[in-house]
Every structure is written in structure tokens, then in C-alpha cells.
PDB file of C-alpha atoms in Angstrom:
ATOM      1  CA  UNK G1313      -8.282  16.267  10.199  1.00 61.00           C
ATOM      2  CA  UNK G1314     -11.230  18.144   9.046  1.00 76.00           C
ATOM      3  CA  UNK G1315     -12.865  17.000   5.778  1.00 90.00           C
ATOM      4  CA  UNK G1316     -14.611  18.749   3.087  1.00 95.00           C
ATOM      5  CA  UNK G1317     -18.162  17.461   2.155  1.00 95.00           C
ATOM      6  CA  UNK G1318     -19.060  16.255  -1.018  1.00 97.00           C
ATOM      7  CA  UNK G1319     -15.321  17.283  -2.292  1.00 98.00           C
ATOM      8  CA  UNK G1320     -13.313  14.076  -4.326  1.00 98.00           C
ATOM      9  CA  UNK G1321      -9.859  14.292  -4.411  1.00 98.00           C
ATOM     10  CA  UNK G1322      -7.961  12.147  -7.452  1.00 98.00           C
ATOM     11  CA  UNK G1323      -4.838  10.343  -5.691  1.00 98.00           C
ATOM     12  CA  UNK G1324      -2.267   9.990  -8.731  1.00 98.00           C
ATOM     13  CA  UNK G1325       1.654   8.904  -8.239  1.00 97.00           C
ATOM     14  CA  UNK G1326       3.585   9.154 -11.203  1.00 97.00           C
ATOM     15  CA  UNK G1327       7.350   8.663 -12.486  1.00 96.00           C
ATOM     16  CA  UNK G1328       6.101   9.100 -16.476  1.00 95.00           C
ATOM     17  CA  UNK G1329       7.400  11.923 -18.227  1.00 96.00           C
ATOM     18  CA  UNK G1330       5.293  13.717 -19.997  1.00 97.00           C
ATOM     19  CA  UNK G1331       5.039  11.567 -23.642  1.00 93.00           C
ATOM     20  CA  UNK G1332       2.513  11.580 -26.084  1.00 88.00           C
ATOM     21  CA  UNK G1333       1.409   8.494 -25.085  1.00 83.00           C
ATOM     22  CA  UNK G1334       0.307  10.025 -21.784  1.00 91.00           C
ATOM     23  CA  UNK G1335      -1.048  13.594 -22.022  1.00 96.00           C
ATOM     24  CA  UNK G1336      -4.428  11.788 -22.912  1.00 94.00           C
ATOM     25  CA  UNK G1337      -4.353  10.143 -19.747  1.00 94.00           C
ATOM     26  CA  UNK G1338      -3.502  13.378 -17.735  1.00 97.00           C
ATOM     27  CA  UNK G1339      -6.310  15.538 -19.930  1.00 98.00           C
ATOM     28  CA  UNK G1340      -9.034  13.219 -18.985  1.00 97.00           C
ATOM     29  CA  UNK G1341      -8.440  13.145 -14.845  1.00 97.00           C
ATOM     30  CA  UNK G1342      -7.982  16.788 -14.746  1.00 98.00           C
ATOM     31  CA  UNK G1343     -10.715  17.609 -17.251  1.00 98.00           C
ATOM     32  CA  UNK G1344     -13.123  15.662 -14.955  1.00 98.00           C
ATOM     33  CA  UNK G1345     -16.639  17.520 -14.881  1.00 98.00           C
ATOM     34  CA  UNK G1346     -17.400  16.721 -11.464  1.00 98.00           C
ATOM     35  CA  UNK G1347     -17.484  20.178  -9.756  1.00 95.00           C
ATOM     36  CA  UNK G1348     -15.851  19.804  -5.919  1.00 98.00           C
ATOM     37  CA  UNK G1349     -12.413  18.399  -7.141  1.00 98.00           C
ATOM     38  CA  UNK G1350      -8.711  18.447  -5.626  1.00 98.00           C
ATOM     39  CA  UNK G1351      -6.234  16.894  -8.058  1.00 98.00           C
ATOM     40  CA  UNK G1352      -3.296  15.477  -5.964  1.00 98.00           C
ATOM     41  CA  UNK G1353      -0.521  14.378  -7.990  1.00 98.00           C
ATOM     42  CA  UNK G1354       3.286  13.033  -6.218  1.00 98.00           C
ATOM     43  CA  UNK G1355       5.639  13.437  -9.592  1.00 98.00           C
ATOM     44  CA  UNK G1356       9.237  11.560  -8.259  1.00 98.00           C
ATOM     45  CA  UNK G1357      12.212   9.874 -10.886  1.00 98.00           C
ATOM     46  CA  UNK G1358      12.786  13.046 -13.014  1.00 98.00           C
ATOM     47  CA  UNK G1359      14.291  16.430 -13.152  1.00 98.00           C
ATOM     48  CA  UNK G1360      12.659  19.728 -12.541  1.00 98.00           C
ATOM     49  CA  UNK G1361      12.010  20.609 -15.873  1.00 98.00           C
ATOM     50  CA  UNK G1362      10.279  17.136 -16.642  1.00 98.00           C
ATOM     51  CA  UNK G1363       8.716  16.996 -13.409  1.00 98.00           C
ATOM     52  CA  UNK G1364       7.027  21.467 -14.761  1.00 98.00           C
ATOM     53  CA  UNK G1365       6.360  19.983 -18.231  1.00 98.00           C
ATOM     54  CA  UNK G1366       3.585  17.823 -16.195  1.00 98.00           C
ATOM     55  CA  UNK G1367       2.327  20.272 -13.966  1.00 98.00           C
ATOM     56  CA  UNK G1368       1.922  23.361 -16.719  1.00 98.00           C
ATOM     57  CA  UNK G1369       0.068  20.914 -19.019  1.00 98.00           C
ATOM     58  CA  UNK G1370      -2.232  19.925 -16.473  1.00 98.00           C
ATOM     59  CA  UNK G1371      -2.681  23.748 -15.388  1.00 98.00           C
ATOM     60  CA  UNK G1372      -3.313  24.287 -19.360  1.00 98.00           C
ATOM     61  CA  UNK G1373      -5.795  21.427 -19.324  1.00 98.00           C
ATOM     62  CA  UNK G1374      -7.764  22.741 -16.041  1.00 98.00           C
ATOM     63  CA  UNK G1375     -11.042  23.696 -17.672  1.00 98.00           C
ATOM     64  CA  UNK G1376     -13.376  23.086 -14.575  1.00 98.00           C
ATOM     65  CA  UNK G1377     -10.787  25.213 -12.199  1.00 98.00           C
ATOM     66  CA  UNK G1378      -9.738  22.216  -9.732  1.00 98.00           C
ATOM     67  CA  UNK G1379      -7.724  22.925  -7.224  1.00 98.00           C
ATOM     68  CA  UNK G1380      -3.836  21.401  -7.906  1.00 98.00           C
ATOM     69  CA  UNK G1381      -1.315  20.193  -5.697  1.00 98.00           C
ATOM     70  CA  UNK G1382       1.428  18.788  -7.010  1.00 98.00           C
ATOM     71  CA  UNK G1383       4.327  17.268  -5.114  1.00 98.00           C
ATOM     72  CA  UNK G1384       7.909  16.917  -6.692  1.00 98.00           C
ATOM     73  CA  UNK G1385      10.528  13.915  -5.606  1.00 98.00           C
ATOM     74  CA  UNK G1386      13.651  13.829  -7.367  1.00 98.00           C
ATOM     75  CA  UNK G1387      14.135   9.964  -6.354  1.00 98.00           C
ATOM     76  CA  UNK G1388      11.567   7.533  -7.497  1.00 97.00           C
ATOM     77  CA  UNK G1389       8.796   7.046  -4.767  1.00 97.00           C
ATOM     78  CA  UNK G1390       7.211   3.595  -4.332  1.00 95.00           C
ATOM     79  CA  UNK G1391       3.566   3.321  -5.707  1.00 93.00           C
ATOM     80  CA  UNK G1392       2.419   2.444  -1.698  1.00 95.00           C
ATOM     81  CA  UNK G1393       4.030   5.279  -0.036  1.00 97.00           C
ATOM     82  CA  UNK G1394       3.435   7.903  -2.727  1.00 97.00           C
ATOM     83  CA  UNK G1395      -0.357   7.039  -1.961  1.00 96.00           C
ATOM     84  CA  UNK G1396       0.165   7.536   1.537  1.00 97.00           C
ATOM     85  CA  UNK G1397       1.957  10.905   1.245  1.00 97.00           C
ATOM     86  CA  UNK G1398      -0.845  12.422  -1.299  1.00 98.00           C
ATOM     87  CA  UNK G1399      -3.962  10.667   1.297  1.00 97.00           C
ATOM     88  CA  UNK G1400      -2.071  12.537   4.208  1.00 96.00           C
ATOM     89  CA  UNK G1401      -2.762  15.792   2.165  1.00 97.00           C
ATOM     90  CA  UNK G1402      -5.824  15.038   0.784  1.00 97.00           C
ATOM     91  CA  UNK G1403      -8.977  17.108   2.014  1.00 97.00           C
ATOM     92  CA  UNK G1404     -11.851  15.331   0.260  1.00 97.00           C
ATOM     93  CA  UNK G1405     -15.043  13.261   1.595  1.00 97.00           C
ATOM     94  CA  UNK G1406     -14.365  10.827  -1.224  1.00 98.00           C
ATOM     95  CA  UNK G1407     -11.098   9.416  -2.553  1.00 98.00           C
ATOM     96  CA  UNK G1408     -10.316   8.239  -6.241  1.00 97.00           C
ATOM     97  CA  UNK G1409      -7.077   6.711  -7.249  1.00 96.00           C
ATOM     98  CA  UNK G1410      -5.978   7.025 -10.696  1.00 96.00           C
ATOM     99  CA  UNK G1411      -2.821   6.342 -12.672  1.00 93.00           C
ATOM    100  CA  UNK G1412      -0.669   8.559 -15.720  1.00 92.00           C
ATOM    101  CA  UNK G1413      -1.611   5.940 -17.737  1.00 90.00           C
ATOM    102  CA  UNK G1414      -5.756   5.437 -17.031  1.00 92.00           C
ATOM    103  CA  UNK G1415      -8.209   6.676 -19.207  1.00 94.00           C
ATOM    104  CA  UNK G1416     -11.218   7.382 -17.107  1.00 96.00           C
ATOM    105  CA  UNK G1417     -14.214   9.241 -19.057  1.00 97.00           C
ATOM    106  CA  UNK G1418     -15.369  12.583 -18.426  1.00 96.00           C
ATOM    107  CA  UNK G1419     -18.200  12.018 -16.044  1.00 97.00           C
ATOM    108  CA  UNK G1420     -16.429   8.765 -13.769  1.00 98.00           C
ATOM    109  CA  UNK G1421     -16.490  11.331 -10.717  1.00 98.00           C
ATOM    110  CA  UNK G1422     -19.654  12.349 -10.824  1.00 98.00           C
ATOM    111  CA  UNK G1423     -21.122   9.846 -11.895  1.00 98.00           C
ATOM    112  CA  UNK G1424     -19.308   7.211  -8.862  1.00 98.00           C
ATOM    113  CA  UNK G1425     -20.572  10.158  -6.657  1.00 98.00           C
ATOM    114  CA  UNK G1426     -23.918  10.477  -7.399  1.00 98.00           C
ATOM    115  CA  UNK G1427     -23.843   6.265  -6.522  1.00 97.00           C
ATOM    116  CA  UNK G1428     -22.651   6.497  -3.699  1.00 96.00           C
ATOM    117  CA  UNK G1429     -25.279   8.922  -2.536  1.00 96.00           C
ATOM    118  CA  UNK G1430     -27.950   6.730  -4.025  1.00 96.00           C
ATOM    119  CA  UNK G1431     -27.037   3.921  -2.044  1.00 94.00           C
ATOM    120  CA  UNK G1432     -24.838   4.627   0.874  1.00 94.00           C
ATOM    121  CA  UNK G1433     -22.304   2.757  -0.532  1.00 93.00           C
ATOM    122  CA  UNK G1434     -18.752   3.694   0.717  1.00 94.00           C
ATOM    123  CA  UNK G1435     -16.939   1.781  -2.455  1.00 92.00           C
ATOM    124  CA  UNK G1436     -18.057   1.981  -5.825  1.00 94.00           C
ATOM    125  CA  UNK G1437     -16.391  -0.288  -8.802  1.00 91.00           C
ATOM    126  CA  UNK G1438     -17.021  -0.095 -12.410  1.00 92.00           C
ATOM    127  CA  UNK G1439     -16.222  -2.274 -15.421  1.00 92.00           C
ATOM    128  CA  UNK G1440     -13.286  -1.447 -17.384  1.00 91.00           C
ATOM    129  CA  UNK G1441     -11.676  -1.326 -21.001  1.00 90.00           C
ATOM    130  CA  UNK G1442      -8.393  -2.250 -21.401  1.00 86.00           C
ATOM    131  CA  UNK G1443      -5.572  -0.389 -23.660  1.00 77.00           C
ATOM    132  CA  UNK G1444      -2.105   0.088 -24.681  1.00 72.00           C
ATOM    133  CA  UNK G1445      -0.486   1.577 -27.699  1.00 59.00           C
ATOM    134  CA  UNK G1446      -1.090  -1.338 -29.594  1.00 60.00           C
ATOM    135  CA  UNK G1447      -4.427  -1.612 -29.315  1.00 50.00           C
ATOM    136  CA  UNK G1448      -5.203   2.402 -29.727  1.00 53.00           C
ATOM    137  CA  UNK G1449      -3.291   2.351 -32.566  1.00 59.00           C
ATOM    138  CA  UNK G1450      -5.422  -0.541 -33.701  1.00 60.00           C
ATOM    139  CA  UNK G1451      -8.342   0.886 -32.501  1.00 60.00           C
ATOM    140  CA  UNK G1452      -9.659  -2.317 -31.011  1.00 68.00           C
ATOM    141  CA  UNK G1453     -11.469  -2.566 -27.688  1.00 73.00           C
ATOM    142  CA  UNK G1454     -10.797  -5.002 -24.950  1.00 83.00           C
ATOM    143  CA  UNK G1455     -13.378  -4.763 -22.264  1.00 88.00           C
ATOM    144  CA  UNK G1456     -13.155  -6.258 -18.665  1.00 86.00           C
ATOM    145  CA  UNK G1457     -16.535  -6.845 -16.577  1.00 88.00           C
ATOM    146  CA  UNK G1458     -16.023  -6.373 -13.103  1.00 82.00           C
ATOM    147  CA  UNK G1459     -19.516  -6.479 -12.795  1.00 81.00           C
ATOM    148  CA  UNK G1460     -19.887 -10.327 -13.792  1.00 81.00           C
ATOM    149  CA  UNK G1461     -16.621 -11.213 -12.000  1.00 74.00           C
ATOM    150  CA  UNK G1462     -17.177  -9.751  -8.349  1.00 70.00           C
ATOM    151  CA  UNK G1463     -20.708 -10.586  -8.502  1.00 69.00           C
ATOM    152  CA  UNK G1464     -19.726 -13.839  -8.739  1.00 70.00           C
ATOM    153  CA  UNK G1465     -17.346 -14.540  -6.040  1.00 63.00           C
ATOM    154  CA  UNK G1466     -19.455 -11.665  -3.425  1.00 59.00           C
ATOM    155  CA  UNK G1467     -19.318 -14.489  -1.132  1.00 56.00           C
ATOM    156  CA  UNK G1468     -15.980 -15.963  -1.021  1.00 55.00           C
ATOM    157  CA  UNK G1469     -14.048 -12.823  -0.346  1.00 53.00           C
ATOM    158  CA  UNK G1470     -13.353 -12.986   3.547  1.00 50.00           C
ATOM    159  CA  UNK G1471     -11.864 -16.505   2.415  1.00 44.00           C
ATOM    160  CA  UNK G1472      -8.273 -17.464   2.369  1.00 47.00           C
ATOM    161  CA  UNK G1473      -7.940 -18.368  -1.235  1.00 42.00           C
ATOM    162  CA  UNK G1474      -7.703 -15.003  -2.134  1.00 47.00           C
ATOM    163  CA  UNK G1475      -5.158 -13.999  -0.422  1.00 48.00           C
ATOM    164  CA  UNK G1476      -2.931 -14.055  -3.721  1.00 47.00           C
ATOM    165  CA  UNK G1477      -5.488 -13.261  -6.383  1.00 52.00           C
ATOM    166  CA  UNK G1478      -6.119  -9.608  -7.085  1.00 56.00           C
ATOM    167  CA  UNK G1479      -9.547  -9.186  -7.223  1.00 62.00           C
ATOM    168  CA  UNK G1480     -10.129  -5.340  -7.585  1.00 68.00           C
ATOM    169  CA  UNK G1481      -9.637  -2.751  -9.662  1.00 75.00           C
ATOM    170  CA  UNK G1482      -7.673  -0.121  -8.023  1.00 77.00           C
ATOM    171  CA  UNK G1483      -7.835   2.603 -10.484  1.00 89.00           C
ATOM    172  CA  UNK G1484     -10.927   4.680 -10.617  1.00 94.00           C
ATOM    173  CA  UNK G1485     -12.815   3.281  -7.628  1.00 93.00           C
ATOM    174  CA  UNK G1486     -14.173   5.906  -5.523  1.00 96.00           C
ATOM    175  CA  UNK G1487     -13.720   6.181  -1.858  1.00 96.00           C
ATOM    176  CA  UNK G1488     -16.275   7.463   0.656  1.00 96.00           C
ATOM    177  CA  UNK G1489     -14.225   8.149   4.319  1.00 94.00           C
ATOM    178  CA  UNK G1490     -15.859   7.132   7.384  1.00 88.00           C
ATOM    179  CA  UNK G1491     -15.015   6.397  10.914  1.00 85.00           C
ATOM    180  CA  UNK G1492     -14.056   2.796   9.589  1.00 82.00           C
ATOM    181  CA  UNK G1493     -12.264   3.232   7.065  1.00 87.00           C
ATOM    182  CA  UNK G1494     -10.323   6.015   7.723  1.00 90.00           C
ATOM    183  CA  UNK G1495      -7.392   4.162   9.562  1.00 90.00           C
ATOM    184  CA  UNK G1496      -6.894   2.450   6.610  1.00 91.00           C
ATOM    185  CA  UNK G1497      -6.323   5.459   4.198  1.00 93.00           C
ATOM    186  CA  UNK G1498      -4.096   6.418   6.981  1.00 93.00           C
ATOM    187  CA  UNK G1499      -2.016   3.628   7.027  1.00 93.00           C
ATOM    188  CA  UNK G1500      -2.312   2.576   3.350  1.00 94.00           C
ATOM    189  CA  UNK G1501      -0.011  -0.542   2.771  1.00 93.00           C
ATOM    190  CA  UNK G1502       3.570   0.435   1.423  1.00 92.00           C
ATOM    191  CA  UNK G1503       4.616  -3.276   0.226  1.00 88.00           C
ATOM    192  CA  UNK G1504       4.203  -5.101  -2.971  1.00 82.00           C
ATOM    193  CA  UNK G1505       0.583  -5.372  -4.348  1.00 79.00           C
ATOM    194  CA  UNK G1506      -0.454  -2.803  -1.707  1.00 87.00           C
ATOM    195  CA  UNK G1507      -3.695  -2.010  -3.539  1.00 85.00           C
ATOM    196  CA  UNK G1508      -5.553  -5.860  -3.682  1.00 81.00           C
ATOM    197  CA  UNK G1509      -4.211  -5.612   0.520  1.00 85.00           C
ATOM    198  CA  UNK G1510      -6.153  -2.526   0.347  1.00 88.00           C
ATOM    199  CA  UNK G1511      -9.382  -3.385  -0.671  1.00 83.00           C
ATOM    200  CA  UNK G1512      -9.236  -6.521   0.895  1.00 79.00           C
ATOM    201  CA  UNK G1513      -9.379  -4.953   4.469  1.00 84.00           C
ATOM    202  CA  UNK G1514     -11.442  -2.593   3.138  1.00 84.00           C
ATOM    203  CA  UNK G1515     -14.548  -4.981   2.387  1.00 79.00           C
ATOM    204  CA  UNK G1516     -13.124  -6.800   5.268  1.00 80.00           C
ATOM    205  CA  UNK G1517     -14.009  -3.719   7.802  1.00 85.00           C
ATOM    206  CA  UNK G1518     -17.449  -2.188   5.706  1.00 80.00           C
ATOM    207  CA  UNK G1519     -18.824  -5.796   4.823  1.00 73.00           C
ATOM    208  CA  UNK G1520     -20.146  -4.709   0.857  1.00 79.00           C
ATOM    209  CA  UNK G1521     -19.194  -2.522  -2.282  1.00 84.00           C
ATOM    210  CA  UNK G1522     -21.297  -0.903  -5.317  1.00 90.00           C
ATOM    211  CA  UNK G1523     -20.269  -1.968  -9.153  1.00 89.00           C
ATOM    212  CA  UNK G1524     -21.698  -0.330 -11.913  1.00 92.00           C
ATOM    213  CA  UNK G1525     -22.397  -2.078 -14.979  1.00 92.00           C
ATOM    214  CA  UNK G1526     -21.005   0.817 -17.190  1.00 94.00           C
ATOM    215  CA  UNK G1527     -17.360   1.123 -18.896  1.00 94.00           C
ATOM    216  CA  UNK G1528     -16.058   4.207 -16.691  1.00 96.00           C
ATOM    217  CA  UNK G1529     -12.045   3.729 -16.924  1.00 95.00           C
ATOM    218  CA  UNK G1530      -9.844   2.019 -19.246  1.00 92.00           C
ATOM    219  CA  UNK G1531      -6.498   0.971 -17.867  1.00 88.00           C
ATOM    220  CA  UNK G1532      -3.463   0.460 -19.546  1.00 84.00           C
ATOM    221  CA  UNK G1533      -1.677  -3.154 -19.388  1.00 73.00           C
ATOM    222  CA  UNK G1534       1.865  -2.661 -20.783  1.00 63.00           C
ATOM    223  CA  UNK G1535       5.039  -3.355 -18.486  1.00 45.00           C
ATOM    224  CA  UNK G1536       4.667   0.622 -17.964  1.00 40.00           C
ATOM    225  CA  UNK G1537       2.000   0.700 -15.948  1.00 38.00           C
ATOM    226  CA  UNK G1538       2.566   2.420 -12.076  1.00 38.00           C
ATOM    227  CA  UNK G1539       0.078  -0.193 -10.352  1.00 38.00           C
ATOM    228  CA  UNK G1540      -0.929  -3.882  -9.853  1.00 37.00           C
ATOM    229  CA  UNK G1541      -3.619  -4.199 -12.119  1.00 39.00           C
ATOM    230  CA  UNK G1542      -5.116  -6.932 -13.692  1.00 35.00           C
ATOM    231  CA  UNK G1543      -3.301  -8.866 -16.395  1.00 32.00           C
ATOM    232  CA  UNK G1544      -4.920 -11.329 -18.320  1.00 26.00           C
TER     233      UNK G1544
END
């Protein structure tokens, strides 16, 4: 399959209705100022009208013009093969997975982008915030650095301990396709904690990754989340 250059296309399964408590969360990946965008989005465990509430809202919020395709499942569709589906349609040179319930700022895309360019890096993590509807209510920040934790452990990643610990952060970490890893978005897992089996073959096969220092994404860590992130 042919793939654009320089075009990012956001990978986002969801089975949240559209809630107050959300429509931040779709505003900010859809208002994302990077220019060469294609916002793929697999909406499954609601009716029709739920499932057109999302997609006119995002259409509404669509200030930079990305392109939309949205995919409707009246079932609920597993995190792992909702991916799959959306990566078989996707079109872009890099790939960015984010969740109904992330909070990534304006510039992650481009900036993620314009580091990956900088150092031919085909995986680029970023430090993270953590939120839920406590804590925005509360207005208190939790922040999570990436940066200190993988730098730390660089080394130890091919090893077996880890084959239980989720080290990465799946939402927000930008993609770049090449011959190597493109089997892999192919065949992304569809099993339980598909996303740390992910990344693990993914630094497996390309042998390093980019982190920024900054606070990019903030991801949400109530029992509503649609991922395997991080709880601690």
C-alpha cells in the first residue's frame, strides 16, 4: 500500500459516548495544528445517533480541515483489533495513537514530527500528565516522566523481566513506517495488553526510540479508560 509522505494519521477506537467529560478530549486531537493530518476514528458499543453525535462534533471542531474517517460498529470492538482495522485504512508516513479520553496539546503532532525528522528516529515518547475528573475538578496536576523512567532502564529492555511490566506509553507516541516496522502495524496484537506487546517488538526490531522531555499528552487513569496505560 502506497503511503503519503510527511502525512500523520491519529489511530483512535472508542466505545464513549459523547459526555461532557469527553468532548475536551475529542476537541484537542482533531484541533491538532499539524497540517498533513487524517483523523481515523472506529466508534463500536452504541447506536447510530450516539455513534453521529461524535462524528458531527468532531466535523464542528475541524478547524485545520483534516481529513475524517470514521468507522461505525454497533457491537463493541476490542481495543487490539479496532487498531488493526483503522492501521489497515490508514494512509499516513507516521502513526499516532490516541484515546477519547487523552488530552494531548495543540502542537503534540507537529511537534513529535519535526523530532523525528531531526533525528531519524522512527518512535518518539514524551512525558505525560495524568487526569481524571477528580483531579480537573481539583485542578491539581499529576505529572509522569517518561523521560527519567526509560532513560533509566534503555538497557534492560530486550530482557525477560519485562515481559509483564508495561513500560510505554501508548497514547500519543508517534510512529514513523518503515520496511521494519511495517509488519508489525500490520499485524498489531489483538490480545490483552496488546500495546506494551507492541512496543516491545517494536524496539525489539529498530534497536532505539526518541523521548522528549516536554509534557505533550495527559492521559486519563479512571476505570474508563479504552487502553492499558500506566496506573500508579
Amino acid at each position: 500500500m502506497y503511503y503519503k509522505k510527511n502525512l500523520t494519521s491519529i489511530i483512535m477506537p472508542t466505545c464513549h459516548k459523547l459526555l461532557k467529560t469527553n468532548k475536551l478530549c475529542f476537541e484537542k486531537s482533531i484541533k491538532q495544528n499539524y497540517r498533513s493530518i487524517e483523523f481515523l476514528i472506529l466508534i463500536s458499543g452504541m447506536n447510530r445517533r450516539e455513534y453521529k453525535k461524535i462524528v458531527n462534533f468532531l466535523n464542528k471542531k475541524n478547524i485545520y480541515n483534516h481529513k475524517l474517517k470514521a468507522i461505525y460498529s454497533l457491537n463493541k470492538v476490542g481495543i487490539g483489533e479496532a487498531r488493526r482495522k483503522l492501521l489497515s485504512l490508514s494512509q499516513g508516513e507516521y502513526i499516532i495513537f490516541l484515546d477519547s479520553d487523552d488530552l494531548p496539546i495543540k502542537g503534540l503532532i507537529k511537534k513529535k514530527v519535526s523530532i523525528s525528522k531531526k533525528y531519524n528516529s522512527n518512535i518518539i515518547f514524551s512525558n505525560a500528565k495524568i487526569h481524571n475528573n477528580k483531579i480537573l475538578k481539583n485542578k491539581k496536576i499529576i505529572l509522569r516522566n517518561y523521560y527519567i523512567y526509560l532513560s533509566r532502564f534503555k538497557k534492560l529492555f530486550s530482557a525477560e523481566i519485562f515481559d509483564g511490566i508495561n513500560l510505554f506509553p501508548n497514547s500519543g507516541t508517534l510512529i514513523k513506517r518503515n520496511k521494519e516496522n511495517n509488519f508489525l502495524l500490520k499485524n498489531y496484537p489483538i490480545c490483552k495488553h496488546e500495546d506494551f506487546i507492541f512496543y516491545k517488538r517494536f524496539i525489539e526490531i529498530n534497536k532505539e526510540f526518541t523521548i522528549s522531555n516536554q509534557y505533550m499528552i495527559s492521559y486519563n487513569i479512571e476505570g474508563t479508560s479504552t487502553s492499558n496505560k500506566l496506573k500508579s
